[in-house]
Short mmCIF file of C-alpha atoms in Angstrom, two decimals:
data_model
loop_
_atom_site.label_atom_id
_atom_site.label_comp_id
_atom_site.label_asym_id
_atom_site.label_seq_id
_atom_site.Cartn_x
_atom_site.Cartn_y
_atom_site.Cartn_z
CA UNK A 1 72.12 -47.70 2.31
CA UNK A 2 70.36 -45.56 -0.28
CA UNK A 3 70.88 -41.82 0.09
CA UNK A 4 67.61 -40.04 0.70
CA UNK A 5 66.46 -37.00 -1.26
CA UNK A 6 64.55 -33.97 -0.11
CA UNK A 7 60.90 -33.90 -1.15
CA UNK A 8 61.56 -31.30 -3.84
CA UNK A 9 64.56 -33.16 -5.22
CA UNK A 10 62.40 -36.29 -5.50
CA UNK A 11 59.68 -34.31 -7.30
CA UNK A 12 62.20 -32.76 -9.70
CA UNK A 13 63.81 -36.10 -10.54
CA UNK A 14 60.37 -37.65 -11.10
CA UNK A 15 59.38 -34.81 -13.43
CA UNK A 16 62.56 -35.24 -15.47
CA UNK A 17 62.10 -39.01 -15.63
CA UNK A 18 58.49 -38.46 -16.71
CA UNK A 19 59.51 -36.40 -19.73
CA UNK A 20 59.05 -32.86 -18.43
CA UNK A 21 61.72 -30.46 -19.67
CA UNK A 22 60.75 -27.07 -18.25
CA UNK A 23 59.40 -25.66 -14.99
CA UNK A 24 58.05 -22.11 -14.67
CA UNK A 25 57.49 -20.12 -11.52
CA UNK A 26 58.49 -17.45 -9.05
CA UNK A 27 60.98 -18.39 -6.29
CA UNK A 28 59.27 -19.24 -3.00
CA UNK A 29 60.46 -17.87 0.34
CA UNK A 30 62.07 -21.18 1.28
CA UNK A 31 63.99 -23.35 -1.22
CA UNK A 32 61.42 -25.29 -3.21
CA UNK A 33 60.74 -26.98 -6.53
CA UNK A 34 62.47 -24.37 -8.69
CA UNK A 35 65.66 -24.66 -6.63
CA UNK A 36 65.65 -28.46 -6.76
CA UNK A 37 64.82 -28.56 -10.48
CA UNK A 38 67.75 -26.28 -11.30
CA UNK A 39 70.13 -29.07 -10.20
CA UNK A 40 68.50 -31.89 -12.21
CA UNK A 41 69.95 -32.66 -15.67
CA UNK A 42 67.36 -32.29 -18.41
CA UNK A 43 65.19 -29.82 -16.50
CA UNK A 44 65.25 -26.13 -17.38
CA UNK A 45 63.89 -23.58 -14.91
CA UNK A 46 62.36 -20.31 -16.08
CA UNK A 47 61.88 -17.72 -13.37
CA UNK A 48 59.09 -15.22 -14.05
CA UNK A 49 58.51 -12.32 -11.66
CA UNK A 50 54.71 -12.63 -11.66
CA UNK A 51 52.60 -15.78 -11.33
CA UNK A 52 49.93 -14.54 -13.75
CA UNK A 53 52.57 -14.06 -16.43
CA UNK A 54 54.24 -17.36 -15.49
CA UNK A 55 50.96 -19.25 -16.04
CA UNK A 56 50.59 -17.67 -19.49
CA UNK A 57 54.24 -18.38 -20.31
CA UNK A 58 53.88 -22.02 -19.28
CA UNK A 59 50.76 -22.30 -21.44
CA UNK A 60 52.55 -20.73 -24.43
CA UNK A 61 55.45 -23.14 -23.96
CA UNK A 62 53.21 -26.22 -23.71
CA UNK A 63 51.30 -25.19 -26.84
CA UNK A 64 54.46 -24.56 -28.84
CA UNK A 65 56.67 -27.40 -27.58
CA UNK A 66 53.66 -29.77 -27.44
CA UNK A 67 54.84 -31.44 -24.28
CA UNK A 68 53.89 -31.51 -20.59
CA UNK A 69 55.02 -28.41 -18.70
CA UNK A 70 55.07 -27.55 -14.99
CA UNK A 71 54.04 -24.42 -13.12
CA UNK A 72 55.33 -24.19 -9.55
CA UNK A 73 53.16 -22.19 -7.12
CA UNK A 74 52.62 -21.67 -3.41
CA UNK A 75 49.50 -21.45 -1.29
CA UNK A 76 47.78 -18.07 -1.03
CA UNK A 77 48.27 -15.05 -3.32
CA UNK A 78 50.79 -16.95 -5.45
CA UNK A 79 48.16 -19.52 -6.39
CA UNK A 80 45.33 -17.00 -6.78
CA UNK A 81 47.43 -14.71 -8.97
CA UNK A 82 48.01 -17.53 -11.46
CA UNK A 83 44.29 -18.33 -11.91
CA UNK A 84 43.63 -16.09 -14.97
CA UNK A 85 46.40 -17.88 -16.87
CA UNK A 86 45.14 -21.25 -15.66
CA UNK A 87 41.67 -20.36 -17.04
CA UNK A 88 43.28 -20.09 -20.48
CA UNK A 89 45.36 -23.24 -20.01
CA UNK A 90 42.21 -25.19 -19.20
CA UNK A 91 40.27 -23.66 -22.08
CA UNK A 92 43.08 -24.44 -24.52
CA UNK A 93 43.48 -28.04 -23.29
CA UNK A 94 47.23 -27.95 -22.73
CA UNK A 95 49.21 -30.52 -20.67
CA UNK A 96 50.08 -28.22 -17.79
CA UNK A 97 50.92 -29.67 -14.37
CA UNK A 98 50.43 -27.27 -11.46
CA UNK A 99 52.37 -28.14 -8.31
CA UNK A 100 51.63 -26.08 -5.22
CA UNK A 101 52.29 -26.17 -1.49
CA UNK A 102 49.90 -26.15 1.48
CA UNK A 103 49.98 -24.69 4.97
CA UNK A 104 50.76 -26.98 7.95
CA UNK A 105 47.80 -29.21 8.79
CA UNK A 106 47.59 -28.03 12.39
CA UNK A 107 46.91 -24.47 11.20
CA UNK A 108 44.03 -25.23 8.83
CA UNK A 109 40.89 -23.52 10.13
CA UNK A 110 42.88 -21.59 12.72
CA UNK A 111 43.69 -18.39 10.87
CA UNK A 112 46.57 -19.91 8.92
CA UNK A 113 48.89 -17.54 7.07
CA UNK A 114 48.20 -17.60 3.29
CA UNK A 115 45.73 -20.47 3.54
CA UNK A 116 43.12 -21.12 0.87
CA UNK A 117 41.24 -24.16 -0.39
CA UNK A 118 43.25 -24.34 -3.58
CA UNK A 119 41.96 -27.62 -4.98
CA UNK A 120 38.37 -26.44 -4.66
CA UNK A 121 39.28 -23.30 -6.59
CA UNK A 122 40.89 -25.20 -9.46
CA UNK A 123 38.82 -28.39 -9.52
CA UNK A 124 36.40 -27.17 -12.20
CA UNK A 125 39.33 -26.16 -14.42
CA UNK A 126 41.47 -29.26 -14.01
CA UNK A 127 41.02 -32.74 -15.38
CA UNK A 128 42.60 -34.20 -12.24
CA UNK A 129 43.52 -32.83 -8.82
CA UNK A 130 45.16 -34.56 -5.87
CA UNK A 131 46.41 -33.66 -2.41
CA UNK A 132 49.63 -35.46 -1.50
CA UNK A 133 49.50 -35.94 2.26
CA UNK A 134 51.42 -39.22 2.42
CA UNK A 135 55.15 -39.26 1.54
CA UNK A 136 54.75 -42.70 -0.02
CA UNK A 137 52.33 -41.25 -2.61
CA UNK A 138 54.65 -38.51 -3.80
CA UNK A 139 56.40 -39.96 -6.84
CA UNK A 140 53.25 -41.86 -7.89
CA UNK A 141 51.19 -38.65 -7.76
CA UNK A 142 53.72 -36.65 -9.77
CA UNK A 143 53.88 -39.27 -12.49
CA UNK A 144 50.10 -39.65 -12.50
CA UNK A 145 49.71 -35.88 -12.93
CA UNK A 146 51.94 -35.99 -16.04
CA UNK A 147 50.07 -38.99 -17.44
CA UNK A 148 46.65 -37.41 -16.86
CA UNK A 149 47.79 -34.12 -18.38
CA UNK A 150 49.12 -35.73 -21.54
CA UNK A 151 46.64 -38.48 -22.36
CA UNK A 152 43.12 -38.32 -23.70
CA UNK A 153 42.30 -34.69 -24.23
CA UNK A 154 45.42 -32.83 -22.98
CA UNK A 155 44.51 -31.25 -19.70
CA UNK A 156 45.44 -29.16 -16.71
CA UNK A 157 46.27 -31.22 -13.62
CA UNK A 158 47.05 -30.00 -10.11
CA UNK A 159 48.94 -31.40 -7.13
CA UNK A 160 48.87 -29.87 -3.67
CA UNK A 161 51.77 -31.17 -1.57
CA UNK A 162 51.20 -30.73 2.14
CA UNK A 163 53.72 -28.97 4.32
CA UNK A 164 54.40 -32.17 6.26
CA UNK A 165 55.30 -34.07 3.09
CA UNK A 166 57.61 -31.31 1.86
CA UNK A 167 59.68 -31.78 5.04
CA UNK A 168 59.97 -35.57 4.71
CA UNK A 169 62.96 -37.10 2.93
CA UNK A 170 62.33 -39.49 0.05
CA UNK A 171 64.12 -42.43 -1.53
CA UNK A 172 65.28 -41.74 -5.09
CA UNK A 173 62.43 -42.37 -7.59
CA UNK A 174 62.70 -45.56 -9.64
CA UNK A 175 64.26 -45.31 -13.09
CA UNK A 176 61.37 -45.83 -15.50
CA UNK A 177 60.41 -44.77 -19.00
CA UNK A 178 59.12 -41.24 -19.64
CA UNK A 179 55.37 -40.82 -19.73
CA UNK A 180 54.28 -41.03 -23.34
CA UNK A 181 51.12 -40.07 -25.12
CA UNK A 182 49.09 -43.18 -25.80
CA UNK A 183 47.92 -43.73 -29.36
CA UNK A 184 44.21 -44.34 -29.84
CA UNK A 185 42.43 -45.48 -33.00
CA UNK A 186 38.70 -45.79 -33.71
CA UNK A 187 37.36 -49.28 -34.36
CA UNK A 188 37.51 -50.55 -37.97
CA UNK A 189 33.71 -50.77 -38.12
CA UNK A 190 33.31 -47.14 -37.02
CA UNK A 191 35.90 -46.04 -39.56
CA UNK A 192 34.21 -48.01 -42.34
CA UNK A 193 30.85 -46.37 -41.62
CA UNK A 194 32.33 -42.90 -41.38
CA UNK A 195 34.29 -43.35 -44.62
CA UNK A 196 31.13 -44.46 -46.43
CA UNK A 197 29.25 -41.41 -45.16
CA UNK A 198 32.03 -39.12 -46.35
CA UNK A 199 32.36 -40.94 -49.67
CA UNK A 200 28.68 -40.47 -50.51
CA UNK A 201 28.42 -36.90 -49.22
CA UNK A 202 27.69 -34.34 -51.93
CA UNK A 203 29.14 -31.34 -50.08
CA UNK A 204 31.57 -32.53 -47.34
CA UNK A 205 33.54 -30.02 -45.28
CA UNK A 206 36.50 -30.51 -42.91
CA UNK A 207 37.08 -28.61 -39.66
CA UNK A 208 40.48 -28.97 -37.96
CA UNK A 209 40.68 -28.02 -34.28
CA UNK A 210 43.30 -27.69 -31.58
CA UNK A 211 43.41 -31.46 -31.12
CA UNK A 212 45.24 -31.75 -34.43
CA UNK A 213 48.42 -30.37 -32.85
CA UNK A 214 48.86 -33.30 -30.42
CA UNK A 215 51.23 -35.06 -30.21
CA UNK A 216 52.78 -33.51 -33.32
CA UNK A 217 51.74 -31.73 -36.48
CA UNK A 218 49.00 -33.66 -38.21
CA UNK A 219 49.80 -34.78 -41.74
CA UNK A 220 47.48 -35.63 -44.58
CA UNK A 221 44.56 -33.22 -44.11
CA UNK A 222 45.21 -31.62 -47.50
CA UNK A 223 45.31 -35.08 -49.15
CA UNK A 224 42.04 -36.06 -47.49
CA UNK A 225 40.48 -32.75 -48.54
CA UNK A 226 41.49 -33.40 -52.16
CA UNK A 227 40.03 -36.91 -52.03
CA UNK A 228 36.75 -35.56 -50.70
CA UNK A 229 36.91 -32.35 -52.76
CA UNK A 230 36.16 -30.70 -49.42
CA UNK A 231 36.94 -27.20 -48.21
CA UNK A 232 38.98 -27.02 -44.99
CA UNK A 233 38.32 -24.60 -42.14
CA UNK A 234 40.09 -24.46 -38.80
CA UNK A 235 39.35 -23.20 -35.33
CA UNK A 236 41.70 -20.58 -33.91
CA UNK A 237 43.65 -23.28 -32.04
CA UNK A 238 43.66 -25.52 -35.12
CA UNK A 239 45.50 -23.13 -37.42
CA UNK A 240 48.57 -24.72 -38.93
CA UNK A 241 46.89 -28.10 -39.41
CA UNK A 242 46.76 -27.17 -43.10
CA UNK A 243 48.76 -24.77 -45.19
CA UNK A 244 46.48 -21.77 -45.68
CA UNK A 245 47.99 -21.32 -49.15
CA UNK A 246 46.40 -24.63 -50.20
CA UNK A 247 43.51 -24.10 -52.68
CA UNK A 248 41.03 -25.90 -50.36
CA UNK A 249 41.95 -23.83 -47.30
CA UNK A 250 39.43 -21.12 -46.41
CA UNK A 251 40.69 -19.86 -43.07
CA UNK A 252 38.85 -19.92 -39.77
CA UNK A 253 35.20 -20.66 -39.10
CA UNK A 254 32.61 -19.02 -36.93
CA UNK A 255 33.37 -15.56 -35.57
CA UNK A 256 36.51 -15.36 -37.70
CA UNK A 257 35.12 -16.49 -41.08
CA UNK A 258 36.06 -14.21 -43.96
CA UNK A 259 33.04 -13.58 -46.22
CA UNK A 260 31.78 -15.11 -48.41
CA UNK A 261 33.20 -18.37 -47.01
CA UNK A 262 30.16 -18.61 -44.71
CA UNK A 263 28.27 -19.76 -47.83
CA UNK A 264 30.32 -22.97 -47.83
CA UNK A 265 29.63 -23.57 -44.16
CA UNK A 266 25.89 -23.10 -44.61
CA UNK A 267 25.54 -25.30 -47.73
CA UNK A 268 27.69 -28.27 -46.70
CA UNK A 269 25.80 -31.50 -45.99
CA UNK A 270 28.48 -33.36 -43.99
CA UNK A 271 31.00 -32.05 -41.46
CA UNK A 272 34.19 -33.90 -40.54
CA UNK A 273 35.35 -32.47 -37.21
CA UNK A 274 38.96 -33.29 -36.33
CA UNK A 275 40.05 -32.62 -32.75
CA UNK A 276 37.51 -29.89 -32.03
CA UNK A 277 34.58 -29.58 -29.63
CA UNK A 278 33.15 -26.89 -31.93
CA UNK A 279 33.20 -24.28 -29.17
CA UNK A 280 30.96 -21.21 -29.13
CA UNK A 281 33.13 -18.89 -31.23
CA UNK A 282 33.44 -21.63 -33.87
CA UNK A 283 29.62 -21.85 -34.09
CA UNK A 284 29.03 -18.11 -34.46
CA UNK A 285 27.69 -16.72 -37.72
CA UNK A 286 26.37 -19.96 -39.23
CA UNK A 287 23.68 -22.48 -38.31
CA UNK A 288 24.38 -25.57 -40.39
CA UNK A 289 26.28 -27.21 -37.53
CA UNK A 290 22.85 -27.89 -36.01
CA UNK A 291 21.52 -29.98 -38.91
CA UNK A 292 24.39 -31.34 -41.03
CA UNK A 293 25.58 -34.93 -40.74
CA UNK A 294 28.55 -34.89 -38.37
CA UNK A 295 31.58 -37.20 -38.32
CA UNK A 296 33.68 -36.27 -35.29
CA UNK A 297 37.11 -37.59 -34.29
CA UNK A 298 38.39 -36.83 -30.80
CA UNK A 299 40.42 -38.46 -28.05
CA UNK A 300 37.83 -37.55 -25.40
CA UNK A 301 34.34 -39.09 -25.27
CA UNK A 302 33.12 -35.88 -23.61
CA UNK A 303 33.72 -33.98 -26.86
CA UNK A 304 31.00 -35.78 -28.79
CA UNK A 305 27.90 -33.63 -28.93
CA UNK A 306 29.38 -30.88 -26.77
CA UNK A 307 29.26 -28.38 -29.64
CA UNK A 308 27.20 -30.03 -32.37
CA UNK A 309 23.94 -31.40 -30.89
CA UNK A 310 24.07 -34.70 -32.77
CA UNK A 311 27.11 -36.66 -33.91
CA UNK A 312 26.22 -39.36 -36.41
CA UNK A 313 29.65 -40.97 -36.39
CA UNK A 314 31.74 -40.51 -33.20
CA UNK A 315 35.30 -41.71 -33.78
CA UNK A 316 37.21 -42.15 -30.54
CA UNK A 317 40.84 -41.70 -31.51
CA UNK A 318 43.56 -39.19 -32.27
CA UNK A 319 43.17 -37.06 -35.37
CA UNK A 320 46.41 -38.21 -37.05
CA UNK A 321 45.48 -41.90 -37.04
CA UNK A 322 41.88 -41.16 -37.99
CA UNK A 323 42.89 -39.08 -41.01
CA UNK A 324 45.28 -41.78 -42.15
CA UNK A 325 42.67 -44.55 -41.87
CA UNK A 326 39.92 -42.52 -43.55
CA UNK A 327 42.29 -41.64 -46.37
CA UNK A 328 43.20 -45.29 -46.89
CA UNK A 329 39.54 -46.28 -47.16
CA UNK A 330 38.59 -43.42 -49.46
CA UNK A 331 41.56 -44.06 -51.72
CA UNK A 332 40.41 -47.66 -52.15
CA UNK A 333 36.80 -46.59 -52.89
CA UNK A 334 36.68 -42.94 -54.01
CA UNK A 335 33.40 -41.07 -54.24
CA UNK A 336 31.82 -39.47 -57.29
CA UNK A 337 33.29 -36.21 -58.61
CA UNK A 338 31.73 -33.11 -57.04
CA UNK A 339 32.09 -30.54 -59.80
CA UNK A 340 29.37 -28.25 -58.43
CA UNK A 341 30.89 -28.25 -54.93
CA UNK A 342 34.40 -27.57 -56.26
CA UNK A 343 33.08 -24.75 -58.43
CA UNK A 344 31.45 -23.14 -55.39
CA UNK A 345 34.77 -23.33 -53.55
CA UNK A 346 36.59 -21.73 -56.47
CA UNK A 347 34.15 -18.82 -56.52
CA UNK A 348 34.50 -18.24 -52.77
CA UNK A 349 38.29 -18.43 -52.94
CA UNK A 350 38.38 -15.91 -55.78
CA UNK A 351 36.17 -13.55 -53.79
CA UNK A 352 38.32 -13.90 -50.66
CA UNK A 353 41.47 -13.04 -52.61
CA UNK A 354 39.91 -10.29 -54.76
CA UNK A 355 40.80 -7.50 -52.35
CA UNK A 356 43.51 -5.13 -53.46
CA UNK A 357 46.77 -4.74 -51.56
CA UNK A 358 45.94 -3.05 -48.23
CA UNK A 359 46.27 0.72 -48.00
CA UNK A 360 47.94 1.91 -44.79
CA UNK A 361 45.98 5.13 -44.80
CA UNK A 362 42.63 3.38 -45.23
CA UNK A 363 43.26 0.30 -43.05
CA UNK A 364 46.47 0.45 -41.03
CA UNK A 365 45.64 -2.89 -39.33
CA UNK A 366 45.30 -4.85 -42.56
CA UNK A 367 48.35 -3.15 -43.97
CA UNK A 368 50.37 -3.95 -40.84
CA UNK A 369 49.44 -7.64 -41.00
CA UNK A 370 50.19 -7.71 -44.73
CA UNK A 371 53.69 -6.40 -44.06
CA UNK A 372 54.22 -8.84 -41.18
CA UNK A 373 53.46 -11.69 -43.61
CA UNK A 374 55.61 -10.21 -46.35
CA UNK A 375 58.64 -9.40 -44.19
CA UNK A 376 58.59 -12.23 -41.64
CA UNK A 377 56.93 -14.96 -43.76
CA UNK A 378 54.13 -17.52 -43.16
CA UNK A 379 56.34 -19.76 -41.00
CA UNK A 380 56.82 -17.09 -38.33
CA UNK A 381 55.44 -18.12 -34.96
CA UNK A 382 52.44 -15.85 -34.40
CA UNK A 383 51.16 -15.10 -30.90
CA UNK A 384 47.69 -13.56 -30.71
CA UNK A 385 45.35 -11.66 -28.44
CA UNK A 386 41.64 -11.20 -29.11
CA UNK A 387 40.79 -7.50 -29.06
CA UNK A 388 38.87 -5.21 -31.36
CA UNK A 389 41.72 -4.64 -33.82
CA UNK A 390 44.07 -7.58 -33.34
CA UNK A 391 41.13 -9.86 -34.12
CA UNK A 392 42.16 -9.16 -37.73
CA UNK A 393 44.99 -11.68 -37.16
CA UNK A 394 42.41 -14.48 -37.22
CA UNK A 395 41.07 -13.48 -40.64
CA UNK A 396 42.37 -15.30 -43.70
CA UNK A 397 43.86 -14.29 -46.11
CA UNK A 398 44.79 -11.05 -44.32
CA UNK A 399 47.47 -12.99 -42.47
CA UNK A 400 48.37 -16.43 -43.83
CA UNK A 401 49.78 -19.33 -41.80
CA UNK A 402 51.79 -22.22 -43.24
CA UNK A 403 51.41 -25.86 -42.26
CA UNK A 404 53.07 -26.48 -38.91
CA UNK A 405 53.42 -22.78 -38.04
CA UNK A 406 51.09 -23.15 -35.08
CA UNK A 407 49.91 -19.78 -33.76
CA UNK A 408 49.55 -19.38 -30.01
CA UNK A 409 46.16 -17.89 -29.22
CA UNK A 410 43.93 -17.52 -26.17
CA UNK A 411 41.10 -19.98 -25.70
CA UNK A 412 37.47 -19.27 -24.95
CA UNK A 413 38.39 -17.13 -21.93
CA UNK A 414 40.37 -14.59 -24.03
CA UNK A 415 41.98 -12.94 -21.02
CA UNK A 416 43.53 -9.58 -21.83
CA UNK A 417 47.29 -9.71 -21.55
CA UNK A 418 47.58 -13.43 -22.33
CA UNK A 419 49.61 -12.88 -25.48
CA UNK A 420 52.60 -11.10 -23.99
CA UNK A 421 53.07 -13.75 -21.30
CA UNK A 422 52.49 -16.58 -23.78
CA UNK A 423 55.12 -15.13 -26.12
CA UNK A 424 57.74 -15.83 -23.44
CA UNK A 425 56.94 -19.55 -23.48
CA UNK A 426 56.64 -19.63 -27.28
CA UNK A 427 60.06 -18.03 -27.71
CA UNK A 428 61.66 -20.43 -25.21
CA UNK A 429 60.18 -23.40 -27.07
CA UNK A 430 61.46 -22.18 -30.45
CA UNK A 431 64.91 -20.71 -29.76
CA UNK A 432 66.40 -18.90 -32.73
CA UNK A 433 63.09 -18.60 -34.57
CA UNK A 434 61.22 -15.30 -35.00
CA UNK A 435 58.20 -14.83 -32.72
CA UNK A 436 55.77 -11.98 -33.35
CA UNK A 437 52.97 -10.91 -31.01
CA UNK A 438 50.11 -8.78 -32.31
CA UNK A 439 48.31 -7.12 -29.43
CA UNK A 440 46.22 -4.11 -28.51
CA UNK A 441 47.29 -1.26 -26.25
CA UNK A 442 44.92 -2.24 -23.41
CA UNK A 443 46.06 -5.88 -23.47
CA UNK A 444 49.67 -4.67 -23.46
CA UNK A 445 49.04 -2.64 -20.31
CA UNK A 446 47.58 -5.65 -18.51
CA UNK A 447 50.63 -7.78 -19.31
CA UNK A 448 53.29 -5.07 -19.46
CA UNK A 449 55.38 -6.70 -16.74
CA UNK A 450 56.14 -9.51 -19.18
CA UNK A 451 58.42 -7.09 -21.07
CA UNK A 452 60.76 -7.33 -18.09
CA UNK A 453 60.85 -11.13 -18.49
CA UNK A 454 61.57 -10.80 -22.23
CA UNK A 455 64.56 -8.62 -21.39
CA UNK A 456 65.73 -10.81 -18.49
CA UNK A 457 65.66 -14.00 -20.57
CA UNK A 458 66.98 -12.29 -23.73
CA UNK A 459 64.02 -13.21 -25.87
CA UNK A 460 63.82 -11.19 -29.08
CA UNK A 461 60.04 -11.20 -29.45
CA UNK A 462 58.63 -8.67 -31.92
CA UNK A 463 55.65 -6.97 -30.24
CA UNK A 464 53.31 -5.13 -32.62
CA UNK A 465 50.85 -2.94 -30.71
CA UNK A 466 47.68 -1.80 -32.49
CA UNK A 467 46.95 1.31 -30.47
CA UNK A 468 43.56 3.09 -30.43
CA UNK A 469 44.36 4.78 -27.13
CA UNK A 470 41.79 3.05 -25.02
CA UNK A 471 39.39 0.18 -24.56
CA UNK A 472 38.17 -0.70 -28.04
CA UNK A 473 35.37 -3.19 -27.38
CA UNK A 474 33.76 -1.16 -24.56
CA UNK A 475 33.97 2.00 -26.66
CA UNK A 476 32.41 0.27 -29.67
CA UNK A 477 29.55 -1.19 -27.67
CA UNK A 478 28.79 2.19 -26.10
CA UNK A 479 28.77 4.05 -29.40
CA UNK A 480 25.27 5.09 -30.42
CA UNK A 481 23.64 3.99 -27.16
CA UNK A 482 22.15 6.32 -24.55
CA UNK A 483 24.47 7.47 -21.76
CA UNK A 484 25.83 8.04 -19.30
CA UNK A 485 29.14 6.47 -20.33
CA UNK A 486 32.44 6.34 -18.52
CA UNK A 487 35.52 7.33 -20.47
CA UNK A 488 37.06 4.55 -22.55
CA UNK A 489 40.12 6.61 -23.51
CA UNK A 490 43.55 5.82 -22.12
CA UNK A 491 46.53 7.60 -23.56
CA UNK A 492 49.46 5.28 -24.18
CA UNK A 493 53.09 5.69 -23.15
CA UNK A 494 55.25 6.31 -26.25
CA UNK A 495 56.61 3.02 -27.60
CA UNK A 496 60.24 4.05 -27.41
CA UNK A 497 59.92 5.19 -23.78
CA UNK A 498 58.06 2.05 -22.72
CA UNK A 499 60.43 -0.34 -24.46
CA UNK A 500 63.50 1.48 -23.19
CA UNK A 501 62.24 1.26 -19.62
CA UNK A 502 62.31 -2.55 -19.89
CA UNK A 503 65.54 -2.84 -21.88
CA UNK A 504 64.11 -3.17 -25.38
CA UNK A 505 63.77 -1.07 -28.51
CA UNK A 506 60.60 0.81 -29.38
CA UNK A 507 59.28 2.78 -32.34
CA UNK A 508 56.00 4.23 -33.59
CA UNK A 509 55.29 3.44 -37.25
CA UNK A 510 53.12 6.14 -38.88
CA UNK A 511 53.47 4.80 -42.44
CA UNK A 512 54.30 1.70 -44.49
CA UNK A 513 57.93 2.61 -45.09
CA UNK A 514 58.66 3.09 -41.39
CA UNK A 515 56.77 -0.09 -40.54
CA UNK A 516 58.65 -2.21 -43.09
CA UNK A 517 62.00 -0.89 -41.89
CA UNK A 518 61.01 -1.44 -38.25
CA UNK A 519 60.01 -5.06 -38.92
CA UNK A 520 63.25 -5.82 -40.74
CA UNK A 521 65.35 -4.27 -38.00
CA UNK A 522 63.30 -6.08 -35.34
CA UNK A 523 63.92 -9.38 -37.11
CA UNK A 524 67.66 -8.69 -37.08
CA UNK A 525 67.55 -7.54 -33.45
CA UNK A 526 65.64 -10.64 -32.34
CA UNK A 527 68.66 -12.83 -33.18
CA UNK A 528 70.63 -11.09 -30.43
CA UNK A 529 67.78 -11.55 -27.95
CA UNK A 530 66.48 -7.98 -27.82
CA UNK A 531 62.76 -7.43 -28.02
CA UNK A 532 61.17 -4.73 -30.18
CA UNK A 533 57.95 -2.82 -29.53
CA UNK A 534 56.35 -1.43 -32.70
CA UNK A 535 53.36 0.85 -32.14
CA UNK A 536 50.82 1.45 -34.90
CA UNK A 537 48.01 3.93 -34.30
CA UNK A 538 44.65 2.61 -35.54
CA UNK A 539 41.14 4.09 -35.87
CA UNK A 540 38.15 2.56 -34.11
CA UNK A 541 36.39 1.55 -37.35
CA UNK A 542 39.26 -0.58 -38.72
CA UNK A 543 37.61 -3.92 -37.93
CA UNK A 544 36.86 -7.07 -39.98
CA UNK A 545 33.61 -7.28 -41.94
CA UNK A 546 32.34 -10.10 -39.73
CA UNK A 547 32.70 -7.93 -36.63
CA UNK A 548 31.23 -4.86 -38.31
CA UNK A 549 28.09 -6.81 -39.30
CA UNK A 550 27.70 -8.89 -36.14
CA UNK A 551 26.37 -6.18 -33.87
CA UNK A 552 29.57 -5.91 -31.84
#
């Protein structure tokens, strides 16, 4: 007779068999998924003392490890507290599987303790949701959730397991292959037409998005760019698809474009979009996306036309295979030389790099990022926020990213405090490698509890806080407008006191020498698993040119 398993043991074994390696969450009152997973070989459990932080950590891990990850929750406040992080997970299109419990069926509608309609709350965020109310569906549903999260456009999926099912024993799940990401390739005819359009384009331009990180680092974008003589831009999530030190790399597009690179965006005649929906921030500051010929490669049919209104050549397939096939066709039949287009790129590149070495006294933010690059190097794993000052981290060549050094950034939701939680997952996914978070003081306050998790799990993340003592964006948008205005000032706790309270090391860097020394010591300290908090005071007007001229 086959020995039966508890529900949670069956779930944990199914997750491990499906290829999941890590489960995040906060222990439930009764033994649950985290307890069962801790006894399953191949599954690591990361306990985080706050569900909001746990959701961000799971997202950071999924982005960095590029594999399906699980967040274990419970009905009620546990589930609701995780929602801000799940907003980002959905926006970033990461393969995150949420597994939550439900109250007993007999209590639904009768004042049940910690009851809420969880699937209704998450349905608009998730690519697939399912309530498991039949024990015979359990292992199928878990495996389906992994498959749906990983394939097509990576996605958030959610399972609600009813109380009755959690109390029913299960047979051991069958031994089957791990869930794998299915390879998709556009049809030969579609590729032929797209290649011909690119070959005859006079001013082609490549945009690499977040889809270029799945299932692994894309290769060959630089080679394709050289064949087309095309400049390459990325979205925030697409950084690392190309080495930003490559002569055809021009940084990010849209809100984060470094002038005068916008000139290239506006004068291109053909856009090759790789794994990007061309979301709102990517469309900011230029208009040519409305009228240029668009070749778009994506694993999701829903992506076509979502950002750009018309897509001349939709290529349904993963970016890696599409780049390889386009390169093969263009190598066999190269286009005419584009001397004028290459000359324009050279002029823009020279202008982008013409700035002198940053002066700490004039721009402490730029100087700080310059020293992060110089001391830690372009392969350092960068974790980002999206505030008034740390938005500098998105601006090339202020901070340069190498191929494969995929930054972890918030998506279109840009929740404050995402970065600190996400740095936990990023550090767990890249043990032994330096991880640096650049954040603002307000975002730090919203995620400050994550410092406790960094200490508990001995993760030597380097946290650089750009501190303007308050709420930068609200203060900027109130400046020069009629009142009344509430105060946007919030005095910060000294870095050394704050870090010490959570078991780390803290320092305020008032000059370049102190900053450089602090970064080097933090890099050394990170090896032993001790986090460092480096505070840099910054003025309100130290913002990128694109922000200064955009009306923000």
